[in-house]
Amino acid sequence: MPKSPRFSPNPRNGAVRVVEVLAYPDVQLLDVTGPLQVFATANDLVSESGGTRPYVLHVVAKSPQGVTASAGLAIATRSLPRAGAAPDTLLIAGGPGVEAAAADRDLVDWVRRRAAKARRVASVCTGAFLLAASGVLDGRRAATHWSVCAELARRYPAVRVEPDPIFVRDGSVWTSAGVTAGIDLALALVEQDLGRTTALAVARYLVVFLKRPGGQAQFSTALSLQSAEDEFGALHGWISGHLAGDLSLPRLASHAGMSERSFSRHYLQATGLTPARAVERLRVEAARRLLSETRQPAKRISQRCGFGSEETMRRSFLRVLAASPQDYRSRFSS
């Protein structure tokens, strides 16, 4: 193991926390192993620094014989705890098998009872469907994988589904977006328990960012435009480096070496967006990063990202995100 950064062991308190990760047949492998590895690495680093390992980790399932993940790998599990000490953290993994799990009344009842005992509850990806079926998410904000946000909202109208954030905390209940976002969520939980220095040491060892802000988009505009990478990849790179400049249709068409009419037609076919809408979304994406990660005033951000004025930026935010820049910063600033 490489040398880890120095930090004081158990910086918040010396309590040992039991983390139960619920699995089931056809669970998403990384939804289980990603968060587990974050907690396990925290154990290793704290132990190396002379402290008591802060987490006891249990993967639990209805079947004590284990479950097979959707990737085909078998996962060893413990039986669902029915009594005894309450867990500190109950984490519900997602995966293709969540439909059957959410339809299992015994399992849903267990989640409801266990969640009521735990200090905090979390779900990764489509694990939110199982939490929602148990009633734990009623009246709360929640995140899940971007592809099923609308379905979660339709099926459980009492849940306030937020399609954008990679994770959401509402009181003692945490929910995350898809797959790798479970690692971001687990890092945030470690930070809450053991402090930022410990969480940073874990992130460094795992070679991941310490903290993508909870409000960071789980599906970026830049990523969505990669479908047109062959035809317009160079243009998108140029746009990203010139957001404060002239990105009018004539300027874009000229840079692409096409007539305005031909460029507009080909760009829409390749990306599903008009050039103007793509530029707006790229500018909004850049602005929201600055709003969440810096203390720069909104006026300065609007100029850096090419909006020209705060009012123009506000209108674009409302159109793209249904939230003003001020609301976005107050909710998602790190």
PDB file of N, CA and C in Angstrom, residues 112-173:
ATOM      1  N   ARG A 112     -38.022  -0.903   5.763  1.00  0.00           N
ATOM      2  CA  ARG A 112     -38.741   0.117   6.532  1.00  0.00           C
ATOM      3  C   ARG A 112     -38.361   0.057   8.017  1.00  0.00           C
ATOM      4  N   ARG A 113     -38.352  -1.139   8.568  1.00  0.00           N
ATOM      5  CA  ARG A 113     -38.045  -1.285   9.991  1.00  0.00           C
ATOM      6  C   ARG A 113     -36.569  -0.979  10.276  1.00  0.00           C
ATOM      7  N   ARG A 114     -35.698  -1.468   9.396  1.00  0.00           N
ATOM      8  CA  ARG A 114     -34.269  -1.264   9.617  1.00  0.00           C
ATOM      9  C   ARG A 114     -33.892   0.205   9.462  1.00  0.00           C
ATOM     10  N   ALA A 115     -34.494   0.876   8.498  1.00  0.00           N
ATOM     11  CA  ALA A 115     -34.216   2.293   8.275  1.00  0.00           C
ATOM     12  C   ALA A 115     -34.627   3.123   9.480  1.00  0.00           C
ATOM     13  N   ALA A 116     -35.708   2.736  10.132  1.00  0.00           N
ATOM     14  CA  ALA A 116     -36.180   3.474  11.304  1.00  0.00           C
ATOM     15  C   ALA A 116     -35.201   3.370  12.464  1.00  0.00           C
ATOM     16  N   LYS A 117     -34.386   2.307  12.494  1.00  0.00           N
ATOM     17  CA  LYS A 117     -33.417   2.116  13.570  1.00  0.00           C
ATOM     18  C   LYS A 117     -32.065   2.752  13.271  1.00  0.00           C
ATOM     19  N   ALA A 118     -31.725   2.878  11.990  1.00  0.00           N
ATOM     20  CA  ALA A 118     -30.395   3.349  11.609  1.00  0.00           C
ATOM     21  C   ALA A 118     -30.243   4.849  11.855  1.00  0.00           C
ATOM     22  N   ARG A 119     -29.001   5.252  12.133  1.00  0.00           N
ATOM     23  CA  ARG A 119     -28.738   6.687  12.277  1.00  0.00           C
ATOM     24  C   ARG A 119     -28.919   7.419  10.959  1.00  0.00           C
ATOM     25  N   ARG A 120     -28.532   6.768   9.864  1.00  0.00           N
ATOM     26  CA  ARG A 120     -28.725   7.367   8.552  1.00  0.00           C
ATOM     27  C   ARG A 120     -28.949   6.250   7.541  1.00  0.00           C
ATOM     28  N   VAL A 121     -29.581   6.626   6.455  1.00  0.00           N
ATOM     29  CA  VAL A 121     -29.960   5.679   5.406  1.00  0.00           C
ATOM     30  C   VAL A 121     -29.482   6.254   4.076  1.00  0.00           C
ATOM     31  N   ALA A 122     -29.050   5.379   3.182  1.00  0.00           N
ATOM     32  CA  ALA A 122     -28.569   5.838   1.878  1.00  0.00           C
ATOM     33  C   ALA A 122     -28.956   4.838   0.805  1.00  0.00           C
ATOM     34  N   SER A 123     -29.048   5.320  -0.414  1.00  0.00           N
ATOM     35  CA  SER A 123     -29.252   4.427  -1.557  1.00  0.00           C
ATOM     36  C   SER A 123     -28.332   4.857  -2.676  1.00  0.00           C
ATOM     37  N   VAL A 124     -27.981   3.891  -3.508  1.00  0.00           N
ATOM     38  CA  VAL A 124     -27.152   4.156  -4.681  1.00  0.00           C
ATOM     39  C   VAL A 124     -27.969   3.821  -5.916  1.00  0.00           C
ATOM     40  N   CYS A 125     -27.976   4.741  -6.880  1.00  0.00           N
ATOM     41  CA  CYS A 125     -28.608   4.482  -8.177  1.00  0.00           C
ATOM     42  C   CYS A 125     -30.079   4.095  -7.994  1.00  0.00           C
ATOM     43  N   THR A 126     -30.502   2.995  -8.593  1.00  0.00           N
ATOM     44  CA  THR A 126     -31.910   2.590  -8.539  1.00  0.00           C
ATOM     45  C   THR A 126     -32.299   1.976  -7.208  1.00  0.00           C
ATOM     46  N   GLY A 127     -31.359   1.903  -6.265  1.00  0.00           N
ATOM     47  CA  GLY A 127     -31.727   1.521  -4.911  1.00  0.00           C
ATOM     48  C   GLY A 127     -32.766   2.460  -4.336  1.00  0.00           C
ATOM     49  N   ALA A 128     -32.883   3.660  -4.905  1.00  0.00           N
ATOM     50  CA  ALA A 128     -33.905   4.620  -4.464  1.00  0.00           C
ATOM     51  C   ALA A 128     -35.314   4.050  -4.630  1.00  0.00           C
ATOM     52  N   PHE A 129     -35.510   3.158  -5.611  1.00  0.00           N
ATOM     53  CA  PHE A 129     -36.837   2.565  -5.805  1.00  0.00           C
ATOM     54  C   PHE A 129     -37.225   1.705  -4.611  1.00  0.00           C
ATOM     55  N   LEU A 130     -36.266   0.986  -4.043  1.00  0.00           N
ATOM     56  CA  LEU A 130     -36.557   0.154  -2.882  1.00  0.00           C
ATOM     57  C   LEU A 130     -36.802   1.022  -1.648  1.00  0.00           C
ATOM     58  N   LEU A 131     -36.026   2.090  -1.503  1.00  0.00           N
ATOM     59  CA  LEU A 131     -36.280   3.016  -0.404  1.00  0.00           C
ATOM     60  C   LEU A 131     -37.646   3.681  -0.555  1.00  0.00           C
ATOM     61  N   ALA A 132     -37.984   4.055  -1.771  1.00  0.00           N
ATOM     62  CA  ALA A 132     -39.273   4.687  -2.005  1.00  0.00           C
ATOM     63  C   ALA A 132     -40.419   3.721  -1.724  1.00  0.00           C
ATOM     64  N   ALA A 133     -40.274   2.468  -2.112  1.00  0.00           N
ATOM     65  CA  ALA A 133     -41.320   1.463  -1.858  1.00  0.00           C
ATOM     66  C   ALA A 133     -41.551   1.276  -0.364  1.00  0.00           C
ATOM     67  N   SER A 134     -40.508   1.498   0.439  1.00  0.00           N
ATOM     68  CA  SER A 134     -40.638   1.335   1.887  1.00  0.00           C
ATOM     69  C   SER A 134     -41.217   2.565   2.568  1.00  0.00           C
ATOM     70  N   GLY A 135     -41.374   3.657   1.807  1.00  0.00           N
ATOM     71  CA  GLY A 135     -41.910   4.894   2.368  1.00  0.00           C
ATOM     72  C   GLY A 135     -40.859   5.811   2.953  1.00  0.00           C
ATOM     73  N   VAL A 136     -39.602   5.394   2.967  1.00  0.00           N
ATOM     74  CA  VAL A 136     -38.546   6.193   3.584  1.00  0.00           C
ATOM     75  C   VAL A 136     -38.345   7.526   2.866  1.00  0.00           C
ATOM     76  N   LEU A 137     -38.621   7.560   1.572  1.00  0.00           N
ATOM     77  CA  LEU A 137     -38.390   8.780   0.795  1.00  0.00           C
ATOM     78  C   LEU A 137     -39.608   9.689   0.707  1.00  0.00           C
ATOM     79  N   ASP A 138     -40.714   9.310   1.285  1.00  0.00           N
ATOM     80  CA  ASP A 138     -41.920  10.145   1.214  1.00  0.00           C
ATOM     81  C   ASP A 138     -41.642  11.542   1.762  1.00  0.00           C
ATOM     82  N   GLY A 139     -41.960  12.546   0.959  1.00  0.00           N
ATOM     83  CA  GLY A 139     -41.777  13.930   1.376  1.00  0.00           C
ATOM     84  C   GLY A 139     -40.349  14.414   1.340  1.00  0.00           C
ATOM     85  N   ARG A 140     -39.444  13.599   0.819  1.00  0.00           N
ATOM     86  CA  ARG A 140     -38.033  13.976   0.797  1.00  0.00           C
ATOM     87  C   ARG A 140     -37.527  14.203  -0.633  1.00  0.00           C
ATOM     88  N   ARG A 141     -36.436  14.964  -0.727  1.00  0.00           N
ATOM     89  CA  ARG A 141     -35.712  15.096  -1.977  1.00  0.00           C
ATOM     90  C   ARG A 141     -34.896  13.843  -2.195  1.00  0.00           C
ATOM     91  N   ALA A 142     -34.743  13.443  -3.463  1.00  0.00           N
ATOM     92  CA  ALA A 142     -34.006  12.219  -3.754  1.00  0.00           C
ATOM     93  C   ALA A 142     -33.405  12.275  -5.144  1.00  0.00           C
ATOM     94  N   ALA A 143     -32.313  11.528  -5.308  1.00  0.00           N
ATOM     95  CA  ALA A 143     -31.653  11.381  -6.606  1.00  0.00           C
ATOM     96  C   ALA A 143     -31.630   9.912  -6.983  1.00  0.00           C
ATOM     97  N   THR A 144     -31.520   9.662  -8.266  1.00  0.00           N
ATOM     98  CA  THR A 144     -31.304   8.306  -8.775  1.00  0.00           C
ATOM     99  C   THR A 144     -30.639   8.438 -10.138  1.00  0.00           C
ATOM    100  N   HIS A 145     -30.451   7.331 -10.823  1.00  0.00           N
ATOM    101  CA  HIS A 145     -29.811   7.386 -12.133  1.00  0.00           C
ATOM    102  C   HIS A 145     -30.640   8.261 -13.076  1.00  0.00           C
ATOM    103  N   TRP A 146     -29.958   9.073 -13.878  1.00  0.00           N
ATOM    104  CA  TRP A 146     -30.654  10.022 -14.744  1.00  0.00           C
ATOM    105  C   TRP A 146     -31.688   9.361 -15.646  1.00  0.00           C
ATOM    106  N   SER A 147     -31.437   8.116 -16.041  1.00  0.00           N
ATOM    107  CA  SER A 147     -32.328   7.468 -17.011  1.00  0.00           C
ATOM    108  C   SER A 147     -33.664   7.050 -16.421  1.00  0.00           C
ATOM    109  N   VAL A 148     -33.784   7.011 -15.079  1.00  0.00           N
ATOM    110  CA  VAL A 148     -35.033   6.545 -14.459  1.00  0.00           C
ATOM    111  C   VAL A 148     -35.634   7.572 -13.518  1.00  0.00           C
ATOM    112  N   CYS A 149     -35.154   8.811 -13.578  1.00  0.00           N
ATOM    113  CA  CYS A 149     -35.717   9.853 -12.710  1.00  0.00           C
ATOM    114  C   CYS A 149     -37.215  10.040 -12.949  1.00  0.00           C
ATOM    115  N   ALA A 150     -37.612  10.110 -14.205  1.00  0.00           N
ATOM    116  CA  ALA A 150     -39.024  10.322 -14.517  1.00  0.00           C
ATOM    117  C   ALA A 150     -39.873   9.161 -14.019  1.00  0.00           C
ATOM    118  N   GLU A 151     -39.367   7.942 -14.131  1.00  0.00           N
ATOM    119  CA  GLU A 151     -40.117   6.777 -13.675  1.00  0.00           C
ATOM    120  C   GLU A 151     -40.251   6.764 -12.155  1.00  0.00           C
ATOM    121  N   LEU A 152     -39.197   7.131 -11.445  1.00  0.00           N
ATOM    122  CA  LEU A 152     -39.271   7.192  -9.985  1.00  0.00           C
ATOM    123  C   LEU A 152     -40.300   8.235  -9.557  1.00  0.00           C
ATOM    124  N   ALA A 153     -40.296   9.385 -10.219  1.00  0.00           N
ATOM    125  CA  ALA A 153     -41.257  10.432  -9.879  1.00  0.00           C
ATOM    126  C   ALA A 153     -42.681  10.008 -10.205  1.00  0.00           C
ATOM    127  N   ARG A 154     -42.851   9.301 -11.318  1.00  0.00           N
ATOM    128  CA  ARG A 154     -44.202   8.855 -11.697  1.00  0.00           C
ATOM    129  C   ARG A 154     -44.733   7.805 -10.731  1.00  0.00           C
ATOM    130  N   ARG A 155     -43.855   6.868 -10.361  1.00  0.00           N
ATOM    131  CA  ARG A 155     -44.292   5.756  -9.531  1.00  0.00           C
ATOM    132  C   ARG A 155     -44.479   6.148  -8.066  1.00  0.00           C
ATOM    133  N   TYR A 156     -43.688   7.136  -7.617  1.00  0.00           N
ATOM    134  CA  TYR A 156     -43.750   7.536  -6.208  1.00  0.00           C
ATOM    135  C   TYR A 156     -43.898   9.062  -6.130  1.00  0.00           C
ATOM    136  N   PRO A 157     -45.098   9.571  -6.367  1.00  0.00           N
ATOM    137  CA  PRO A 157     -45.305  11.024  -6.418  1.00  0.00           C
ATOM    138  C   PRO A 157     -45.010  11.747  -5.108  1.00  0.00           C
ATOM    139  N   ALA A 158     -44.938  11.034  -3.991  1.00  0.00           N
ATOM    140  CA  ALA A 158     -44.619  11.676  -2.717  1.00  0.00           C
ATOM    141  C   ALA A 158     -43.134  11.991  -2.589  1.00  0.00           C
ATOM    142  N   VAL A 159     -42.329  11.486  -3.526  1.00  0.00           N
ATOM    143  CA  VAL A 159     -40.881  11.720  -3.510  1.00  0.00           C
ATOM    144  C   VAL A 159     -40.557  12.904  -4.411  1.00  0.00           C
ATOM    145  N   ARG A 160     -39.733  13.830  -3.928  1.00  0.00           N
ATOM    146  CA  ARG A 160     -39.330  14.986  -4.729  1.00  0.00           C
ATOM    147  C   ARG A 160     -38.046  14.638  -5.476  1.00  0.00           C
ATOM    148  N   VAL A 161     -38.193  14.078  -6.647  1.00  0.00           N
ATOM    149  CA  VAL A 161     -37.055  13.585  -7.413  1.00  0.00           C
ATOM    150  C   VAL A 161     -36.307  14.752  -8.059  1.00  0.00           C
ATOM    151  N   GLU A 162     -35.000  14.777  -7.876  1.00  0.00           N
ATOM    152  CA  GLU A 162     -34.160  15.800  -8.491  1.00  0.00           C
ATOM    153  C   GLU A 162     -33.264  15.120  -9.528  1.00  0.00           C
ATOM    154  N   PRO A 163     -33.483  15.389 -10.800  1.00  0.00           N
ATOM    155  CA  PRO A 163     -32.787  14.642 -11.852  1.00  0.00           C
ATOM    156  C   PRO A 163     -31.338  15.035 -12.050  1.00  0.00           C
ATOM    157  N   ASP A 164     -30.906  16.151 -11.495  1.00  0.00           N
ATOM    158  CA  ASP A 164     -29.574  16.645 -11.813  1.00  0.00           C
ATOM    159  C   ASP A 164     -28.465  16.217 -10.859  1.00  0.00           C
ATOM    160  N   PRO A 165     -28.631  16.327  -9.537  1.00  0.00           N
ATOM    161  CA  PRO A 165     -27.483  16.104  -8.642  1.00  0.00           C
ATOM    162  C   PRO A 165     -26.946  14.683  -8.673  1.00  0.00           C
ATOM    163  N   ILE A 166     -25.648  14.544  -8.374  1.00  0.00           N
ATOM    164  CA  ILE A 166     -25.074  13.208  -8.276  1.00  0.00           C
ATOM    165  C   ILE A 166     -25.364  12.586  -6.919  1.00  0.00           C
ATOM    166  N   PHE A 167     -25.631  13.410  -5.910  1.00  0.00           N
ATOM    167  CA  PHE A 167     -26.203  12.872  -4.677  1.00  0.00           C
ATOM    168  C   PHE A 167     -26.953  13.972  -3.949  1.00  0.00           C
ATOM    169  N   VAL A 168     -27.892  13.548  -3.124  1.00  0.00           N
ATOM    170  CA  VAL A 168     -28.749  14.463  -2.387  1.00  0.00           C
ATOM    171  C   VAL A 168     -28.786  14.015  -0.931  1.00  0.00           C
ATOM    172  N   ARG A 169     -28.678  14.969  -0.028  1.00  0.00           N
ATOM    173  CA  ARG A 169     -28.898  14.684   1.391  1.00  0.00           C
ATOM    174  C   ARG A 169     -30.146  15.420   1.841  1.00  0.00           C
ATOM    175  N   ASP A 170     -31.075  14.693   2.425  1.00  0.00           N
ATOM    176  CA  ASP A 170     -32.272  15.285   3.023  1.00  0.00           C
ATOM    177  C   ASP A 170     -32.369  14.756   4.450  1.00  0.00           C
ATOM    178  N   GLY A 171     -31.864  15.526   5.397  1.00  0.00           N
ATOM    179  CA  GLY A 171     -31.824  15.066   6.772  1.00  0.00           C
ATOM    180  C   GLY A 171     -30.869  13.895   6.925  1.00  0.00           C
ATOM    181  N   SER A 172     -31.378  12.797   7.443  1.00  0.00           N
ATOM    182  CA  SER A 172     -30.540  11.611   7.649  1.00  0.00           C
ATOM    183  C   SER A 172     -30.604  10.647   6.476  1.00  0.00           C
ATOM    184  N   VAL A 173     -31.261  11.044   5.397  1.00  0.00           N
ATOM    185  CA  VAL A 173     -31.428  10.177   4.227  1.00  0.00           C
ATOM    186  C   VAL A 173     -30.619  10.731   3.061  1.00  0.00           C
TER     187      VAL A 173
END
